[in-house]
XYZ file of C-alpha atoms in Angstrom:
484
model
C -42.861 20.012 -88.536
C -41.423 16.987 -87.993
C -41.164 14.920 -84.491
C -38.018 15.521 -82.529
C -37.757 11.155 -82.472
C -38.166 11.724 -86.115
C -34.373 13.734 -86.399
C -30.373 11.808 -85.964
C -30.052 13.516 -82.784
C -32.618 12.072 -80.790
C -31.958 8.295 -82.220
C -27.852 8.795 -81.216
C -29.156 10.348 -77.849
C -30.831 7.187 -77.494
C -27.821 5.024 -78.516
C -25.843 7.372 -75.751
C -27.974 6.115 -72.840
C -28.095 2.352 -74.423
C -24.126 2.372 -75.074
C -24.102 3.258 -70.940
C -26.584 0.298 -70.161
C -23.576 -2.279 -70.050
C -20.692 0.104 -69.303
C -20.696 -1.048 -65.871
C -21.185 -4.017 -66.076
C -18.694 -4.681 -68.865
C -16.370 -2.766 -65.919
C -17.408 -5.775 -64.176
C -17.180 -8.958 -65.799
C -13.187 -8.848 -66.478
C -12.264 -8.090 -62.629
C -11.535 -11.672 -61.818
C -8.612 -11.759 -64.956
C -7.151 -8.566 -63.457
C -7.176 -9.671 -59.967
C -6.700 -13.786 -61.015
C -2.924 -13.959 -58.847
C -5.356 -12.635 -55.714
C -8.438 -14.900 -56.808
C -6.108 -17.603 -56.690
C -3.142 -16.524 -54.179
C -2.494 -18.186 -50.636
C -5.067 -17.367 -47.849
C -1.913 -16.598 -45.891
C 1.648 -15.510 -46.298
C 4.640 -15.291 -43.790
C 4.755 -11.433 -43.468
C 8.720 -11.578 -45.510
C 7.160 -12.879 -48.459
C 3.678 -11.442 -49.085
C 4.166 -9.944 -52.614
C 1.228 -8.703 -55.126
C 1.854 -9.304 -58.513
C 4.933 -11.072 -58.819
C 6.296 -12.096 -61.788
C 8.372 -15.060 -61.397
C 5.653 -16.764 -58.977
C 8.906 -17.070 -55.974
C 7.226 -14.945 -53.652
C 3.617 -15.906 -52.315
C 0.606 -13.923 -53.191
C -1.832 -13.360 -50.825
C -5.251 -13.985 -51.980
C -8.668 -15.797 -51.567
C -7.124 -19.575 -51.838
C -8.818 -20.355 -55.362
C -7.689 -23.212 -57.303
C -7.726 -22.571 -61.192
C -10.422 -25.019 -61.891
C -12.643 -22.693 -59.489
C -11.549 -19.655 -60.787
C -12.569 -20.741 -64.286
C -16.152 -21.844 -62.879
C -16.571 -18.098 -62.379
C -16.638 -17.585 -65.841
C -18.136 -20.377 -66.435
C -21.423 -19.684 -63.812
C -21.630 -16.689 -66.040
C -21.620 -17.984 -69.580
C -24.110 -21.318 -68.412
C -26.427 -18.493 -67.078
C -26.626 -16.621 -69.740
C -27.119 -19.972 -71.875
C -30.592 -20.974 -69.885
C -32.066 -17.492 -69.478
C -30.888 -15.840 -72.356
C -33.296 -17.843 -74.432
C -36.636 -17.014 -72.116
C -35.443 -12.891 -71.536
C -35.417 -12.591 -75.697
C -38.998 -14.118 -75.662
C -40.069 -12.057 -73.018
C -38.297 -9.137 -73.999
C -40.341 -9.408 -77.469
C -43.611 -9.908 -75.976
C -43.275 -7.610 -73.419
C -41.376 -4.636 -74.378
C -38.122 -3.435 -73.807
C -38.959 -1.050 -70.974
C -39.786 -4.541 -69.305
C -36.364 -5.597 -69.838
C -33.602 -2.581 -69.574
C -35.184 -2.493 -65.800
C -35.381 -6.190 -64.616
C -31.856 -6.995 -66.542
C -30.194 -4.032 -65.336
C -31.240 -4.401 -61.707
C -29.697 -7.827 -62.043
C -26.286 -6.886 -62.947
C -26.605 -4.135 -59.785
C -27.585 -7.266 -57.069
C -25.689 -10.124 -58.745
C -22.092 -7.768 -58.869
C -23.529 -6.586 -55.437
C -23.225 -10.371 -53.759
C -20.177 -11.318 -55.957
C -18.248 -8.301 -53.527
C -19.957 -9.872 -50.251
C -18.526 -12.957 -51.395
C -15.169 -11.598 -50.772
C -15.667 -10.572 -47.276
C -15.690 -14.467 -46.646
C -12.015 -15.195 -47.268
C -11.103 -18.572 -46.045
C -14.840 -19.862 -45.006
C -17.061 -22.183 -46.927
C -19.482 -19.326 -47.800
C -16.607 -17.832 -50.110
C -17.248 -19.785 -53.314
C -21.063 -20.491 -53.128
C -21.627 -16.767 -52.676
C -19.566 -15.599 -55.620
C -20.726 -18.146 -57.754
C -24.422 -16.953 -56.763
C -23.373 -13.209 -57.568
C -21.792 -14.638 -60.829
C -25.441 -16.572 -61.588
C -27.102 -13.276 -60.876
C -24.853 -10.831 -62.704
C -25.109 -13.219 -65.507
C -28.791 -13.174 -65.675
C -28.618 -9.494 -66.046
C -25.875 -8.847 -68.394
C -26.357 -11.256 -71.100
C -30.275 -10.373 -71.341
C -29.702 -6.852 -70.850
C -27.048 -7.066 -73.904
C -29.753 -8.656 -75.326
C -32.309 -5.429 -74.753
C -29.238 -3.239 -75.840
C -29.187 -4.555 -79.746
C -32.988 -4.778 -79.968
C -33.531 -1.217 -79.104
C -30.232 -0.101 -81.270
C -31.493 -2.622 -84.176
C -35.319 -0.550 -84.159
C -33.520 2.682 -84.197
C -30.868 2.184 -86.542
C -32.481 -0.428 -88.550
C -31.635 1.354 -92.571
C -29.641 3.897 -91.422
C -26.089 3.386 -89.822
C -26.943 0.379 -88.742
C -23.423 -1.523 -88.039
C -21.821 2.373 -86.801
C -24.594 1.945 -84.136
C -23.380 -1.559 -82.863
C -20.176 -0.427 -83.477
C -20.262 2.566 -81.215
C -22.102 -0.152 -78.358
C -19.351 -2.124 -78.375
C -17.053 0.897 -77.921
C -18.779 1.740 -74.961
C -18.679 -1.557 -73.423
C -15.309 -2.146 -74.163
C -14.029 0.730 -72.604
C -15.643 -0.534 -69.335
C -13.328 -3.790 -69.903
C -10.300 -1.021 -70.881
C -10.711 0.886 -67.620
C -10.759 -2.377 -66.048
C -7.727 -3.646 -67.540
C -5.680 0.170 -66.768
C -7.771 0.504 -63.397
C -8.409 -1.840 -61.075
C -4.791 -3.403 -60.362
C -4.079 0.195 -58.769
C -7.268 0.170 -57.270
C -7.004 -2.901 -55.494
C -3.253 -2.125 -54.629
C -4.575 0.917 -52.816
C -7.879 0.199 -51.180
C -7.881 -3.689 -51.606
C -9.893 -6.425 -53.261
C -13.336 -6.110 -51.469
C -13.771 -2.262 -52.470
C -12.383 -2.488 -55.943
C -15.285 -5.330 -56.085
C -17.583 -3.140 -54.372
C -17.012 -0.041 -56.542
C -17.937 -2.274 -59.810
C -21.215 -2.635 -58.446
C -21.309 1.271 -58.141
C -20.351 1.293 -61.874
C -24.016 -1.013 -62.517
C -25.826 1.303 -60.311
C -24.950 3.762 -63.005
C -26.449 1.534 -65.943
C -29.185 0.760 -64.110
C -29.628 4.865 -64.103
C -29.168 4.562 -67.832
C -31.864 1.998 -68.183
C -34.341 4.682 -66.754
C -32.746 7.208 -69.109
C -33.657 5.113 -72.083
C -36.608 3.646 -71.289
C -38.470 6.991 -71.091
C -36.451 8.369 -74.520
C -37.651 5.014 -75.783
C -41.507 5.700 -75.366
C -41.428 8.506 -75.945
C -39.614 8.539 -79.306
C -41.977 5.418 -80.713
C -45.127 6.985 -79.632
C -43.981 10.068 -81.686
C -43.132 7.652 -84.430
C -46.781 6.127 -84.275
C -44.956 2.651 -84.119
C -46.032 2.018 -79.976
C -49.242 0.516 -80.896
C -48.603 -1.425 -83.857
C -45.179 -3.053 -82.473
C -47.368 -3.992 -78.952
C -49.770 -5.565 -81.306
C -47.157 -7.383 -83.262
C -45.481 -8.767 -80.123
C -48.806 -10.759 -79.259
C -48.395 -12.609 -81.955
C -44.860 -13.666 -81.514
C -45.120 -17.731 -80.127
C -42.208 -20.374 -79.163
C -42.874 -22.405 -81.915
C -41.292 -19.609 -84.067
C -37.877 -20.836 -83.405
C -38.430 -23.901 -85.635
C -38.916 -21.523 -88.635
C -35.459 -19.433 -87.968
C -33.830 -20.095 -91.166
C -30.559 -22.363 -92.143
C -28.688 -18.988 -92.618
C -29.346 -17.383 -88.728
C -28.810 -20.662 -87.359
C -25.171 -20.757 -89.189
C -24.271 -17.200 -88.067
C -24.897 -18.398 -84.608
C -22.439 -21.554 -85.288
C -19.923 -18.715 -86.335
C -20.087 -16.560 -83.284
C -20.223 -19.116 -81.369
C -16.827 -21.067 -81.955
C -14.902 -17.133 -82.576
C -15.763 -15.931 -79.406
C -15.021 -19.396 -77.856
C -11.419 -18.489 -78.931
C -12.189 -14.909 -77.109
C -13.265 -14.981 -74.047
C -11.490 -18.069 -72.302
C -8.394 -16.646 -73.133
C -9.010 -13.177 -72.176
C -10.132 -14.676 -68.897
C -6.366 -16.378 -68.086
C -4.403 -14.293 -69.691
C -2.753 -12.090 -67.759
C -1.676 -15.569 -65.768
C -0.500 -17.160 -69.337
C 1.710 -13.705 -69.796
C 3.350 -13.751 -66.214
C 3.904 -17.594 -66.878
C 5.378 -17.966 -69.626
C 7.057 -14.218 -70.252
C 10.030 -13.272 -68.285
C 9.826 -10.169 -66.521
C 5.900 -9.131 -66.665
C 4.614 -7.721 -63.010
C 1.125 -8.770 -62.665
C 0.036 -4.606 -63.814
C 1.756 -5.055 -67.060
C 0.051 -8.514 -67.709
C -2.748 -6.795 -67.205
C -2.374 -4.151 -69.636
C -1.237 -6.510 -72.120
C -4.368 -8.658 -72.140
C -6.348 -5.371 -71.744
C -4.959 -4.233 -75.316
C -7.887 -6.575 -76.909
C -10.154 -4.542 -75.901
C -7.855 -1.427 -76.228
C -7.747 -1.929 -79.869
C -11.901 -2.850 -80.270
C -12.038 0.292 -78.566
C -10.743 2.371 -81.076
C -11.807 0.402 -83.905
C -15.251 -0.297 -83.391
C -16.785 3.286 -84.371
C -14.655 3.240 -87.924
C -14.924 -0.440 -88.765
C -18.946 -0.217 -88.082
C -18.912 3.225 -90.599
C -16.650 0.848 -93.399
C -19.296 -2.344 -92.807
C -22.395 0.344 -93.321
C -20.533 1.682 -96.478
C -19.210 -2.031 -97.884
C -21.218 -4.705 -96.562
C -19.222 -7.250 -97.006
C -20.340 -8.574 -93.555
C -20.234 -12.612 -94.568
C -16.978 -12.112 -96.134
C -15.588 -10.460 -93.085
C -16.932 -13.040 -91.365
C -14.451 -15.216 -92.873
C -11.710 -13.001 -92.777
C -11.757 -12.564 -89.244
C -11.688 -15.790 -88.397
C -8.684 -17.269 -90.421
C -6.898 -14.429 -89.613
C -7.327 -15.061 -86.224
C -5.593 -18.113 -86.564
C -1.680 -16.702 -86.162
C -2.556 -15.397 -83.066
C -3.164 -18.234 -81.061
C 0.057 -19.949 -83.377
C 2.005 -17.272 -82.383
C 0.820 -17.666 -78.228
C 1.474 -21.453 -78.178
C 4.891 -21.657 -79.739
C 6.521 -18.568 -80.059
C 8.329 -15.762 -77.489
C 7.021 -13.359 -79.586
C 5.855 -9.839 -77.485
C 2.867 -10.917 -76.213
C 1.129 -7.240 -77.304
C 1.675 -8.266 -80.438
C -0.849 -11.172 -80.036
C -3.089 -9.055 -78.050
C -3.488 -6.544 -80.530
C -4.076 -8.366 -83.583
C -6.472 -10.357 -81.765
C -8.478 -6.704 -80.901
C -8.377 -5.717 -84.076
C -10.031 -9.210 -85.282
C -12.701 -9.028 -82.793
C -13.665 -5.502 -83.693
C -14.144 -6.654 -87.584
C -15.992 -10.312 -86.587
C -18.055 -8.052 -83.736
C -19.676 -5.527 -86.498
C -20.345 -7.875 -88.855
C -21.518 -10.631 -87.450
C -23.775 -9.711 -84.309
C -25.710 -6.607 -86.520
C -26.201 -9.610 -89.139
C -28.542 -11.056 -87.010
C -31.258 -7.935 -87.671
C -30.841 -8.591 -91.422
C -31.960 -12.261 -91.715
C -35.076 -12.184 -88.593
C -37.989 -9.636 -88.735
C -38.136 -6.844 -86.254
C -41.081 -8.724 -83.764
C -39.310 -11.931 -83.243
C -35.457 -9.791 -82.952
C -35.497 -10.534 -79.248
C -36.055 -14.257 -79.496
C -33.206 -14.108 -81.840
C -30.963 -12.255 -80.159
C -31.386 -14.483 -76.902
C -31.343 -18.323 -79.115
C -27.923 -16.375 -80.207
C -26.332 -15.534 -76.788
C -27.658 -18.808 -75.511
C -25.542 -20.441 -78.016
C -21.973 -18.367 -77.588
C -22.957 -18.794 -73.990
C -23.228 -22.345 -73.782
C -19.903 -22.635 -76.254
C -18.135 -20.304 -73.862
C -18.896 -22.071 -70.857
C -18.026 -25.237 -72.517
C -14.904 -23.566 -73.295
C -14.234 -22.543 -69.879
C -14.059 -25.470 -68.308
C -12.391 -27.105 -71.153
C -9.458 -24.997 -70.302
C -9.736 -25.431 -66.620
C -9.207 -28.683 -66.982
C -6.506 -28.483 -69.241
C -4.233 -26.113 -66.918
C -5.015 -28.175 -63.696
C -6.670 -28.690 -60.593
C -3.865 -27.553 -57.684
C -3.276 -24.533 -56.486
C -1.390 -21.977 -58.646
C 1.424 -20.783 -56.182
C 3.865 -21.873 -59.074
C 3.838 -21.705 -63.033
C 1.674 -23.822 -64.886
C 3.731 -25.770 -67.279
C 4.200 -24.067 -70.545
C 3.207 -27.387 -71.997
C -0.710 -27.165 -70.298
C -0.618 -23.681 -72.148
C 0.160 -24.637 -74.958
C -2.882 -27.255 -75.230
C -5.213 -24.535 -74.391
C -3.954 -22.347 -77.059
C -4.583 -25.797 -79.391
C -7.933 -25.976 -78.043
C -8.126 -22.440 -79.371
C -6.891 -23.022 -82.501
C -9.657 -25.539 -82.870
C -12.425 -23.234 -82.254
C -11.427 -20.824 -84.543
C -11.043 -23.298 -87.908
C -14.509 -24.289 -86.960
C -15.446 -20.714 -87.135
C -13.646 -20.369 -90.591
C -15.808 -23.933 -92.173
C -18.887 -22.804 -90.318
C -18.700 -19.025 -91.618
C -17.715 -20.292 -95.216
C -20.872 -22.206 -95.050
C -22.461 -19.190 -94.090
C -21.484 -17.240 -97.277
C -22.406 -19.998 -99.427
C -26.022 -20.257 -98.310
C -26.184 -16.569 -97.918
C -25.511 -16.269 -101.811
C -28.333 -18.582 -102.714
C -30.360 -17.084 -101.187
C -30.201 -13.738 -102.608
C -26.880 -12.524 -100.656
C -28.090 -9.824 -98.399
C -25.318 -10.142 -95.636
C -22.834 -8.726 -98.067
C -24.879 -6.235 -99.217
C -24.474 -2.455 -97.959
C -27.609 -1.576 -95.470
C -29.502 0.667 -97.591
C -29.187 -2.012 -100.403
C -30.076 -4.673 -97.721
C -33.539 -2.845 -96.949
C -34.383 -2.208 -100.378
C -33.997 -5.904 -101.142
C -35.483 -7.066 -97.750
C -38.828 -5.090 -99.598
C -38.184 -6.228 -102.641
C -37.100 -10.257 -102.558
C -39.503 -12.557 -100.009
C -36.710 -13.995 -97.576
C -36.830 -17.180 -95.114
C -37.935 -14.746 -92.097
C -41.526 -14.106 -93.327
C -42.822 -16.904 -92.128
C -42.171 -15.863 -88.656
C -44.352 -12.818 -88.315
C -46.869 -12.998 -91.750
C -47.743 -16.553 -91.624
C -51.419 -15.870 -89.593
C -52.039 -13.164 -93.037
C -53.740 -14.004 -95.510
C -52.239 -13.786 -99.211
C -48.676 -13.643 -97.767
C -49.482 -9.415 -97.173
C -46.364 -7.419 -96.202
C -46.312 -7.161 -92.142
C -46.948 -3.092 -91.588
C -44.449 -3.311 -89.025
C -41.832 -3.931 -90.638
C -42.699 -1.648 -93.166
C -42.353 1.515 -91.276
C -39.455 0.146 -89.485
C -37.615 -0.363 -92.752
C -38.693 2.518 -94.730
């Protein structure tokens, strides 16, 4: 009779409990962009002309007294974070487990979000900005490496099966943290103000971090029943540093591409709802809101049946591509156009949803199973460092001062440039990316099941990484029963 780990219900009840490990946290992340008039209003306003969310900036908002430069170091604190320990948490991660990780990472998110909201209580005093940027650090430590954790224990799961449904479905979940966000916490904050809506996100990572137990034990258990506990424990000692040098041309260009798309991502979702009320007549600060929101609205939606069509196509270097110069319009469109702003925001979702399934579950097909972790972090470090790059790129560009009026459309306008610019580096860099993909025996545009048959069948540029202490170049056993 065959092992209950062995059946589809117990891997997608462990891809439940790993889709809730960033929920949360996701919840989390965008808070700042929904709240950015109250991160950045006036510590004080004459009682006749307090307003909260006002569209034709007139009418003072009253807020924590944040300049836009230091409201864009909040994003940034996150994304440099993430850059430094992104790279030591996939290393650990591999060498120590992931039950090591879902529980330090986790915790993280739950103290870092917890300081961020303490942070608040400090309105006006020069503890304001040192604590949030401290909760930011934290938080940032926790969610990038426990992202991290996420796709290595969805990767050994799914690994041959339905692989790109599986990251698919983990992005679903995390965006519709960033959804509620985007639908949610204006009211919330309009009711109950800014330092509970802050303190109820960290509630929201409590909840992960009772996911992380959830998995953690469905985890053991299910590779113990699979026999796999022992041998992947044994593998993981012989996982080194020096391993990095022997990631191949082809990871190191699909880390290029994610890298400059989500540089085009991110920084933009982060301002925004701003950029909407700025340059858009007649947008109150809720609607902006939902507007930006509908990026993740459409990945959402799209993320479970675009991961089923990558699984059943491939395809994933050529959609790669696809995303990317069809990204371009949008940010055309943003700078130099009055076009609906939903417009933009939509098409932009439905572009991230493609580039996120193909890209990120890419990274599995071209690094073995023991060293996925190492990947994975070398991977975030990268988008993380390009983000926060990116960040203050565009802090710079829309000014130092206070924001009590509009920025100029024309500082707006450069930012979308310097968007533009990121994502026709992501086309040349994910071109390149196809073209040493097909030399080498093509197996990002392969379908999964062919993927795995050819990952048995054709020697690829990851072996070295986990058979080079074999003699006779043997087949790792590993990866073997991971693959079959």
């Amino acid at each position: 009779m065959a092992e209950p780990a062995e059946r589809a219900y117990y891997r997608f009840l462990v891809l439940f409990f790993n889709c809730m490990l960033t929920f949360g946290s996701y919840f989390c992340f965008d808070i700042p962009s929904v709240l950015q008039e109250q991160f950045q209003g006036n510590l004080t306003c004459p009682n006749s002309t307090v307003s909260f969310g006002s569209s034709n900036g007139s009418e003072c908002v009253e807020g924590l007294g944040m300049t836009p430069q230091q409201y864009n170091l909040l994003y940034a604190i996150y994304a440099w974070t993430n850059a430094v320990v992104v790279i030591m948490a996939g290393f650990l991660i591999d060498k120590l487990g992931n039950r090591f990780g879902v529980f330090l990472f986790s915790f993280l998110t739950v103290l870092g979000s917890a300081i961020f909201a303490l942070g608040s209580h400090f309105k006006g005093s020069e503890y304001l900005l040192p604590l949030m940027l401290t909760g930011r650090l934290l938080f940032g430590s926790g969610n990038g490496s426990l992202t991290i954790v996420q796709n290595r224990i969805t990767a050994f799961w799914f690994k041959g099966k339905e692989l790109a449904l599986a990251f698919g479905l983990t992005l679903a979940f995390s965006r519709l943290g960033s959804v509620l966000n985007f639908f949610l916490t204006q009211r919330f904050e309009a009711e109950y103000g800014m330092q509970w809506t802050l303190w109820g996100g960290t509630l929201l990572c409590v909840l992960g971090f009772l996911s992380a137990i959830t998995v953690s034990v469905l985890d053991k258990v299910g590779m113990k029943q699979l026999g796999l506990d022992g041998a992947i424990q044994e593998e993981s000692r012989k996982v080194r540093v020096q391993d990095i040098r022997l990631l191949s041309l082809r990871y190191w260009l699909l880390v290029l591409t994610i890298m400059f798309f989500y540089n085009g991502i991110f920084p933009f979702i982060a301002d925004a709802s701003k950029f909407i009320q700025d340059k858009y007549s007649g947008y109150s600060q809720k609607e902006a809101a939902y507007i930006a929101g509908a990026v993740y609205d459409s990945s959402l939606v799209l993320s479970a049946a675009v991961g089923i069509l990558i699984d059943y196509v491939g395809l994933r270097g050529v959609f790669a591509v696809l995303c990317a110069v069809l990204t371009l319009p949008v940010f055309g469109l943003l700078a130099f156009t009055f076009v609906p702003p939903l417009v933009s925001t939509i098409w932009l979702g439905v572009t991230y949803s493609f580039a996120a399934a193909s890209m990120w579950p890419s990274i599995p097909l071209v690094v073995p199973q023991a060293t996925l972790g190492t990947a994975m972090g070398l991977a975030t470090s990268v988008q993380m460092i390009g983000i926060g790059i990116s960040n203050l790129i565009v802090g710079q560009i829309l000014g130092t001062k206070s924001s009590d009026a509009k920025i100029p459309l024309w500082r707006w306008q450069q930012m979308m440039i310097f968007m533009l610019a990121n994502t026709i580096s992501c086309i040349i860099t994910s071109a390149l990316l196809n073209i040493v993909d097909h030399r080498q025996g093509g197996i990002l545009n392969r379908t999964t099941k062919r993927s795995q048959v050819q990952r048995a069948e054709v020697p690829t540029d990851t072996e070295p990484l986990v058979n080079e202490e074999e003699d006779g170049g043997e087949e790792d056993p590993v990866n073997t029963s991971i693959n079959t």
